[in-house]
XYZ file of C-alpha atoms in Angstrom:
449
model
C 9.305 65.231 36.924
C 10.977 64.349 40.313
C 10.813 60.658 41.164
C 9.036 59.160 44.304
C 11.192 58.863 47.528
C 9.706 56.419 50.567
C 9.253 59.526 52.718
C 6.628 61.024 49.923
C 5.383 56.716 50.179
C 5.147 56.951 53.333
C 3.287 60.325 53.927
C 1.119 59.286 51.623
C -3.016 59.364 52.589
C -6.287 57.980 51.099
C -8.861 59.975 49.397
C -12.554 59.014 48.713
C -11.497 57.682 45.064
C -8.004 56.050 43.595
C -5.429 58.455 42.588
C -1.972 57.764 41.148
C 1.511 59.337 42.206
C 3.647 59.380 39.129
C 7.350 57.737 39.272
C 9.282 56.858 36.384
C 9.511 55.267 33.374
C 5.752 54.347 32.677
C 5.763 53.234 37.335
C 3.646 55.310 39.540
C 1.828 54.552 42.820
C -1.878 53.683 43.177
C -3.375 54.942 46.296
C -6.930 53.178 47.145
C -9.513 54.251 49.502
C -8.777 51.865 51.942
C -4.901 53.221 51.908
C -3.446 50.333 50.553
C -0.287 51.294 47.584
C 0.805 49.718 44.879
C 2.903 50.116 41.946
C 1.687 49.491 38.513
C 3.435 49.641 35.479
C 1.381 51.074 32.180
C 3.124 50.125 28.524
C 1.724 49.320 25.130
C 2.648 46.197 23.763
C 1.341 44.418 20.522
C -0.993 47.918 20.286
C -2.299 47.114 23.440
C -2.261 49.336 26.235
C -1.968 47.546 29.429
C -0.932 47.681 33.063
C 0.972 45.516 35.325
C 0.615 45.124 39.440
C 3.919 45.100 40.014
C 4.007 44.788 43.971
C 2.367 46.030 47.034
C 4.328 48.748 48.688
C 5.655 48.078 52.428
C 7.436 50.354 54.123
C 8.774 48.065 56.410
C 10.809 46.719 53.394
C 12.408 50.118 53.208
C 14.622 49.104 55.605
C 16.149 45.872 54.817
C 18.514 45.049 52.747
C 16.864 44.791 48.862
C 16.542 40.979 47.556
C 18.526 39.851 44.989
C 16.361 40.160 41.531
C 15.623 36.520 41.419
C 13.945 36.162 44.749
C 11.416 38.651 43.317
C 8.311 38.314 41.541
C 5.539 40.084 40.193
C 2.539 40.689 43.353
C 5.031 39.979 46.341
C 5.239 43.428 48.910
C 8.191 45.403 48.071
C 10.395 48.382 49.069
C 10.884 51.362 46.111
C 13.771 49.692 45.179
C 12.612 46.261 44.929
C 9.790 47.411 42.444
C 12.493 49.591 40.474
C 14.074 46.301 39.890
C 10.977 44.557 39.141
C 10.111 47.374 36.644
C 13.264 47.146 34.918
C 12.034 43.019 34.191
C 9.064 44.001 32.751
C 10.566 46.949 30.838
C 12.563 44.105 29.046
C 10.122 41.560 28.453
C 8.043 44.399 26.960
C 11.085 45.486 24.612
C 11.083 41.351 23.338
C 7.352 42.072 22.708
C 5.772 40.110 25.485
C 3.155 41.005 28.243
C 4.363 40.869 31.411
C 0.710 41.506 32.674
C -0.705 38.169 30.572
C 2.889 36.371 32.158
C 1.826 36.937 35.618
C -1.829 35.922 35.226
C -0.342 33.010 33.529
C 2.414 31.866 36.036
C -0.505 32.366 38.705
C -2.124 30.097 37.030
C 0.324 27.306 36.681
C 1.233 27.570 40.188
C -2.231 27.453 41.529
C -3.158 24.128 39.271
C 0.116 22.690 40.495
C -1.319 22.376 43.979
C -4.612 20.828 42.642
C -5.625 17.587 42.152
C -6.174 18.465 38.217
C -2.409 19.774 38.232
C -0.905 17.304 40.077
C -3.003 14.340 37.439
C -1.826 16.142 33.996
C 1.904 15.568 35.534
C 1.602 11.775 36.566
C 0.003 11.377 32.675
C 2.755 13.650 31.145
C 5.557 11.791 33.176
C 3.960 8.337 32.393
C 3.540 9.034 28.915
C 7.498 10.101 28.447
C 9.917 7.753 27.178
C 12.452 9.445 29.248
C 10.789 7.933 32.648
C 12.117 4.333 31.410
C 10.296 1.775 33.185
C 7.506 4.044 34.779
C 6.551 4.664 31.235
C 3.109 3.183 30.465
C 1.817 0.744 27.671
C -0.294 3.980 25.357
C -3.489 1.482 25.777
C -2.925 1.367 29.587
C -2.545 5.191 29.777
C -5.351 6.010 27.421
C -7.904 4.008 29.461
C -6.924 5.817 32.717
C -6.658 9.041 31.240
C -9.945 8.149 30.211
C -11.257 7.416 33.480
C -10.039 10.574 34.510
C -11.455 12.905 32.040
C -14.962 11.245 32.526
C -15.255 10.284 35.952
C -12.774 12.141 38.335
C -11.820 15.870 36.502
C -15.464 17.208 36.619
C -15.364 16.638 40.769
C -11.400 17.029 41.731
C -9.471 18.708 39.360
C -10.168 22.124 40.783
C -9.691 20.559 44.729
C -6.443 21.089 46.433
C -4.525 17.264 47.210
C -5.534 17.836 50.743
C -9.055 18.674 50.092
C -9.478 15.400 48.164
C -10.354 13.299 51.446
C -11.261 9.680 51.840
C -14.936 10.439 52.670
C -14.993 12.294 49.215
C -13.795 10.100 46.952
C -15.597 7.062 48.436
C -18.501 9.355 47.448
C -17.487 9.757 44.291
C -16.786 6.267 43.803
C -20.295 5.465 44.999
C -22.139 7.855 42.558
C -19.809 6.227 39.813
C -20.271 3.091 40.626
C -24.371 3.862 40.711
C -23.712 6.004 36.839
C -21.547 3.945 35.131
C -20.981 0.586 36.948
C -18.739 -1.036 39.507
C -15.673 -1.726 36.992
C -14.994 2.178 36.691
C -15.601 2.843 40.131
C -12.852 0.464 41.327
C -10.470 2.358 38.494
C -11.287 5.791 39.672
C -9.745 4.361 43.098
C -6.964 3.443 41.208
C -6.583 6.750 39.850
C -6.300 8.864 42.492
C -3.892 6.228 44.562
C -1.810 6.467 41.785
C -1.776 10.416 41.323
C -1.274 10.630 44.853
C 1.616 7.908 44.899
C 3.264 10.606 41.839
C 3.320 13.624 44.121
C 4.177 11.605 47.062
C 6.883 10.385 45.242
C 8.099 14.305 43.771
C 8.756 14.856 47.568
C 5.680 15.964 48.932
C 4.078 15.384 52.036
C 0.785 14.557 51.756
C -1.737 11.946 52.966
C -3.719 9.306 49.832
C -6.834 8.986 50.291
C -7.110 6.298 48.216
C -5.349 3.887 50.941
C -8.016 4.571 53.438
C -10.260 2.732 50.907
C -10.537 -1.151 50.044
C -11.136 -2.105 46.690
C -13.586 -4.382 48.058
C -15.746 -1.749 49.870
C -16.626 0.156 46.352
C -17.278 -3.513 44.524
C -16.375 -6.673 44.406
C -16.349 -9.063 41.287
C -17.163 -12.482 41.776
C -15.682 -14.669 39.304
C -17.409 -15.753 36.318
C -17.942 -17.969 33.350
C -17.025 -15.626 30.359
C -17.605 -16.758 26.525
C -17.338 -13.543 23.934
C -20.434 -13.522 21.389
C -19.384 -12.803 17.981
C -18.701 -9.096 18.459
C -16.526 -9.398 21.214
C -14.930 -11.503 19.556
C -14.137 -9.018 16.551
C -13.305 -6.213 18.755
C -10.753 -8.531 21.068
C -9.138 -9.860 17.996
C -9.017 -6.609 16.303
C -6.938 -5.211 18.814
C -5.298 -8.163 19.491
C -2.890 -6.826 16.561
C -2.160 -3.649 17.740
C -1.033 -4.197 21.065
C 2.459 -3.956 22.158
C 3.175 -7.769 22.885
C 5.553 -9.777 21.013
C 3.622 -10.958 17.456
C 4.006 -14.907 18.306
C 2.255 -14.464 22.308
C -0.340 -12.510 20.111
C -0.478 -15.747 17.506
C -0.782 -18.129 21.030
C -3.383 -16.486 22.217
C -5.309 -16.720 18.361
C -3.878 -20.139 18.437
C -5.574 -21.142 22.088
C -9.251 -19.497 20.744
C -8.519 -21.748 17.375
C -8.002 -25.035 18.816
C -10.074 -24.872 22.072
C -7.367 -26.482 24.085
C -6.326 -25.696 27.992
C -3.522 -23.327 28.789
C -1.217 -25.778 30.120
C -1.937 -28.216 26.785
C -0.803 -25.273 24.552
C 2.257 -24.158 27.131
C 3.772 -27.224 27.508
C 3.090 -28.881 24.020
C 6.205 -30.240 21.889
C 7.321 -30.361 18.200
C 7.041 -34.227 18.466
C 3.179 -33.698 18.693
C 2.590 -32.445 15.354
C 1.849 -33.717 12.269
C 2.389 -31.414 9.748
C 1.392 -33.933 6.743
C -1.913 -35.159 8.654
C -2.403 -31.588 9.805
C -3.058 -33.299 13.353
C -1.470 -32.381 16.832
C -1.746 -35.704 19.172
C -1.564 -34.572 22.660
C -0.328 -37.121 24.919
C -1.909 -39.229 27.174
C 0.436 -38.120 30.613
C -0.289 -34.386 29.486
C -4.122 -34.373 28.916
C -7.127 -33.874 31.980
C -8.570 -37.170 31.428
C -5.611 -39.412 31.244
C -6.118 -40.164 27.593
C -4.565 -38.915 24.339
C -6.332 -36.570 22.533
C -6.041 -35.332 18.731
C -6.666 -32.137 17.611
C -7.545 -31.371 14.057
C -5.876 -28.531 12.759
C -7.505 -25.891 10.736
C -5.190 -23.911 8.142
C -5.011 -21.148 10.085
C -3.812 -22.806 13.004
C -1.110 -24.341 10.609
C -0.350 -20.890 9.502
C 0.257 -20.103 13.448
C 2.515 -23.529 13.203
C 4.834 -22.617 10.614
C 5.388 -19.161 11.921
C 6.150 -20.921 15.325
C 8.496 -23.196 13.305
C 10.321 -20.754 11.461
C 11.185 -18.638 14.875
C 11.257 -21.211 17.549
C 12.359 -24.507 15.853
C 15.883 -24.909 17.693
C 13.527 -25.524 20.899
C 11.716 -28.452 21.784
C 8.312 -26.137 22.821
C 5.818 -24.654 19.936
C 6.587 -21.124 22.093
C 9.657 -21.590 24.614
C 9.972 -18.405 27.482
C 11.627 -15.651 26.205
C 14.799 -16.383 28.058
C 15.637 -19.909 27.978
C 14.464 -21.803 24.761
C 14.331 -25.044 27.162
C 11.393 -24.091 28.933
C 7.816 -23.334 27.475
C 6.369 -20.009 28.922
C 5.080 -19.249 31.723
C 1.617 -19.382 33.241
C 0.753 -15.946 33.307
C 2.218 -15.091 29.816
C -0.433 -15.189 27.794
C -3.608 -13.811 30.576
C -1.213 -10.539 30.528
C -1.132 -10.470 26.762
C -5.222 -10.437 27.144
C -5.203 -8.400 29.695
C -3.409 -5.600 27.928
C -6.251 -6.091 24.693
C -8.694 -5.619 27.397
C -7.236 -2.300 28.194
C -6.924 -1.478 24.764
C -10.599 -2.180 23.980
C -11.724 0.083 27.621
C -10.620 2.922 25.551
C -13.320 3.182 23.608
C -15.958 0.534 25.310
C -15.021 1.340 29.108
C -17.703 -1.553 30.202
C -15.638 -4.266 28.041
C -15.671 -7.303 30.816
C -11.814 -9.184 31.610
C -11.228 -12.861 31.207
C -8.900 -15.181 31.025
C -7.648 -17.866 28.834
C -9.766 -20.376 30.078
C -12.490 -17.966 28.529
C -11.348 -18.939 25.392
C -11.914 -22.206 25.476
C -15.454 -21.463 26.791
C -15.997 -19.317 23.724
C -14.495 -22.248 21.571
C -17.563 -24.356 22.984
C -20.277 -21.524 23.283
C -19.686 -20.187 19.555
C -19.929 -23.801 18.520
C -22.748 -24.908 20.526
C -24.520 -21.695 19.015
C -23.773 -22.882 15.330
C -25.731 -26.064 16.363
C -22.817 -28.549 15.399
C -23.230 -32.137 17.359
C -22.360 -31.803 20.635
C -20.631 -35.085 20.604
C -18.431 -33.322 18.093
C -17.919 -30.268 20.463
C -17.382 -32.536 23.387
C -14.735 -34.802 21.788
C -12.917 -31.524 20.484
C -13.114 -30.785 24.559
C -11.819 -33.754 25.038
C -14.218 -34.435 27.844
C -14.668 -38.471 28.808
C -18.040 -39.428 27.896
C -20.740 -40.457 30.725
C -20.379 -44.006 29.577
C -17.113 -45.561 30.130
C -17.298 -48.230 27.611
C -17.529 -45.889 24.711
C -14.733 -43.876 26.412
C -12.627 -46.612 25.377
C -13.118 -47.405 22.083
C -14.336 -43.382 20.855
C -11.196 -41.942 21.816
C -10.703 -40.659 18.424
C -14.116 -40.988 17.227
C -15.600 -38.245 14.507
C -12.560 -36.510 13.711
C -13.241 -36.529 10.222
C -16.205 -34.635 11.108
C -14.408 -32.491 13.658
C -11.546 -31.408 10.876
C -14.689 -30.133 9.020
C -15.688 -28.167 12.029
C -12.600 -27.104 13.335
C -12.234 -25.563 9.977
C -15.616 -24.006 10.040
C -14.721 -22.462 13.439
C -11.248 -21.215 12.345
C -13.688 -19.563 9.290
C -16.152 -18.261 11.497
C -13.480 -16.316 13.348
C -11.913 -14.751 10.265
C -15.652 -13.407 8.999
C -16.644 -12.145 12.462
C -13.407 -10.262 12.337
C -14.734 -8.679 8.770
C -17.819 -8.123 10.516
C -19.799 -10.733 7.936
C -22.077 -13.399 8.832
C -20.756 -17.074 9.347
C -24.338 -18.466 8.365
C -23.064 -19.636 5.523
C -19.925 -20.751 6.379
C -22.082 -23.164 9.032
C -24.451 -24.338 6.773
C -22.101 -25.305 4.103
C -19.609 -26.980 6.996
C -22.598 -29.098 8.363
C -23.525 -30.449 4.228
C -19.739 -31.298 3.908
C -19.904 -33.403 7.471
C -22.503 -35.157 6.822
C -21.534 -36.125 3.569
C -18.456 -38.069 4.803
C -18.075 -41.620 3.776
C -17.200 -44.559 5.859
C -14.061 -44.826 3.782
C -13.007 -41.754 5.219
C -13.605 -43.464 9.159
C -10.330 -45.486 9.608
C -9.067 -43.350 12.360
C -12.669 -43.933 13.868
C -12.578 -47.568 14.186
């Protein structure tokens, strides 16, 4: 059988139905109704008789110069000889035992969901989630949360959109019915989301507009800030997670330590070795460093002396309980340990995406709360605060007054903690803390008078 020339292509006419013009080598032309040709390739592969589109025929192609085989691909218009060549590809990749018809569909595919929103998100996650990218690469908890975001929020709406049919207007409307669904915290991080996918393919070199810049954070929600104190299961998820998150183990210990002792941030930061007492399991804070201009003592449970020792052990050739990471002559700094929280907050959005931020003043908060809940005397709590009492002439002579009962509570607290954590009951542990308190002799009140 004679193979096809471009004259016989050419001279080529419609009928009422499709007919085919065989070539060579399993090629032939398709002629539709509507005159359009086209070569196809049939071949059996896997036991599977299938047929390729190789190209649309032009005949203006006939007459320039062919391309070299890797400017073509499977669909484009071709001359005779362009599809010969094209044929000859799929003749191979058929011989290796692939489809070249399920390749095509596939590369189409791929090359349509790289221009979409949804293609363009799976590649900032896959390049943030490589340890090749260095310092782009994310924290897993940060990446999980926003790849959360994304999969619940954003993919159901974008990730079939082109980039440039993702518009302002859009995703403010998006954010809106989020915001309205599922509350203004993950509305503000699907804004987030898209800047940053944007920023990714910006960044790969192309030229497109974010949408996400045209839009203030403040005009999907604002957050006012707030007292925060974490009831008893917040408390067990933060400080669950609180060991599995990439920080270094001792900021993870002064963070525990902070919730333990109730104290400020800058009373923990700047605190020396000279201030604890190992053998009275006491830390003595200072007058010059304290809120109130007064020294304050601080009880220490044996779990905060655990937190001591370890402190000790890896920090004892500086002055600090936990000098900077850098220079062992000054304590860390003041953001240190709200980013260590701040990455457990992530952590715990994973799975509880309305999980609320705070801060390390929070802590304290939830050192008072929880204890105010367990019904211990508030002057207890308050002196543990170290707040000055309303009357000033029992602020001078109670500076260190109940802190036998406030090493029973302290203790009790630190206890508390480590049951919540087991998710038990600390009903018990209160009770039993309360008996021991009040059964506390006046030979045990020298430090009181």
């Amino acid at each position: 059988m004679s193979e096809l020339t471009d004259k016989e292509l050419k001279n080529l006419k419609p009928r009422a139905k499709l007919y085919k013009v065989t070539d060579r080598d399993g090629m032939y032309a398709a002629v539709t109704p509507t005159g359009v040709v086209s070569f196809r390739y049939q071949y059996r592969v896997n036991g599977r008789q299938e047929v390729l589109t190789i190209g649309r025929y032009s005949a203006a192609s006939a007459h320039k110069l062919t391309r070299a085989p890797d400017a073509l691909d499977y669909g484009m218009e071709v001359s005779l000889a362009e599809a010969r060549s094209l044929l000859a590809r799929a003749r191979r990749q058929v011989e290796r035992g692939e489809s070249p018809s399920k390749a095509k569909v596939e590369k189409r595919t791929a090359s349509a969901k790289a221009l979409t929103f949804g293609g363009w998100a799976e590649a900032y996650f896959k390049h943030k989630a490589d340890p090749k990218s260095g310092a782009e690469k994310l924290a897993d908890s940060t990446l999980a949360m926003r790849r959360s975001v994304y999969d619940r929020a954003i993919a159901g709406e974008f990730s079939k959109l082109k980039l440039g049919e993702v518009t302002p207007q859009r995703l403010k409307h998006l954010c809106d019915e989020v915001k309205e669904r599922r509350g203004p915290a993950v509305a503000v991080h699907v804004r987030e989301v898209v800047l940053l996918v944007f920023r990714h393919a910006q960044g790969c070199g192309l030229d497109v507009s974010n949408p996400a810049e045209s839009i203030r954070t403040s005009a999907i929600a604002t957050f006012e800030p707030r007292e925060r104190a974490l009831s008893p299961s917040e408390v067990r998820a933060f400080l669950g997670a609180l060991d599995h998150v990439s920080a270094a183990p001792t900021l993870r210990l002064a963070v525990k330590f902070v919730l333990l002792t109730g104290v400020r941030k800058s009373e923990f930061i700047d605190a020396t070795w000279k201030e604890i007492d190992f053998a009275t399991a006491r830390w003595t804070i200072p007058a010059e460093r304290m809120k109130a201009g007064k020294a304050h003592v601080v009880p220490l449970s044996d779990q905060a002396l655990d937190i001591l020792t370890v402190f000790r052990t890896m920090f004892g050739a500086s002055r600090y309980l936990h000098p900077g990471r850098y220079d062992s002559d000054t304590p860390i700094s003041n953001a240190t340990l709200n980013r260590v929280i701040d990455t457990v907050v992530e952590r715990i959005r994973v799975t509880d995406p309305d999980f609320q931020s705070f801060g390390v003043h929070d802590l304290r908060r939830t050192f008072s709360t929880g204890l105010n809940r367990a019904k211990f005397d508030d002057r207890w709590i308050e002196m543990s605060l170290a707040h000055a009492p309303r009357n000033r002439i029992a602020a001078i002579y109670n500076v260190n007054r109940y802190l036998a009962e406030r090493k029973v509570m302290l203790q009790c607290w630190a206890d508390m903690l480590d049951a919540w954590v087991r998710g038990e009951t600390a009903k018990e542990l209160i009770a039993d803390a309360k008996r021991r308190a009040s059964e506390i002799h006046d030979d045990e009140l020298d430090d009181d008078l």
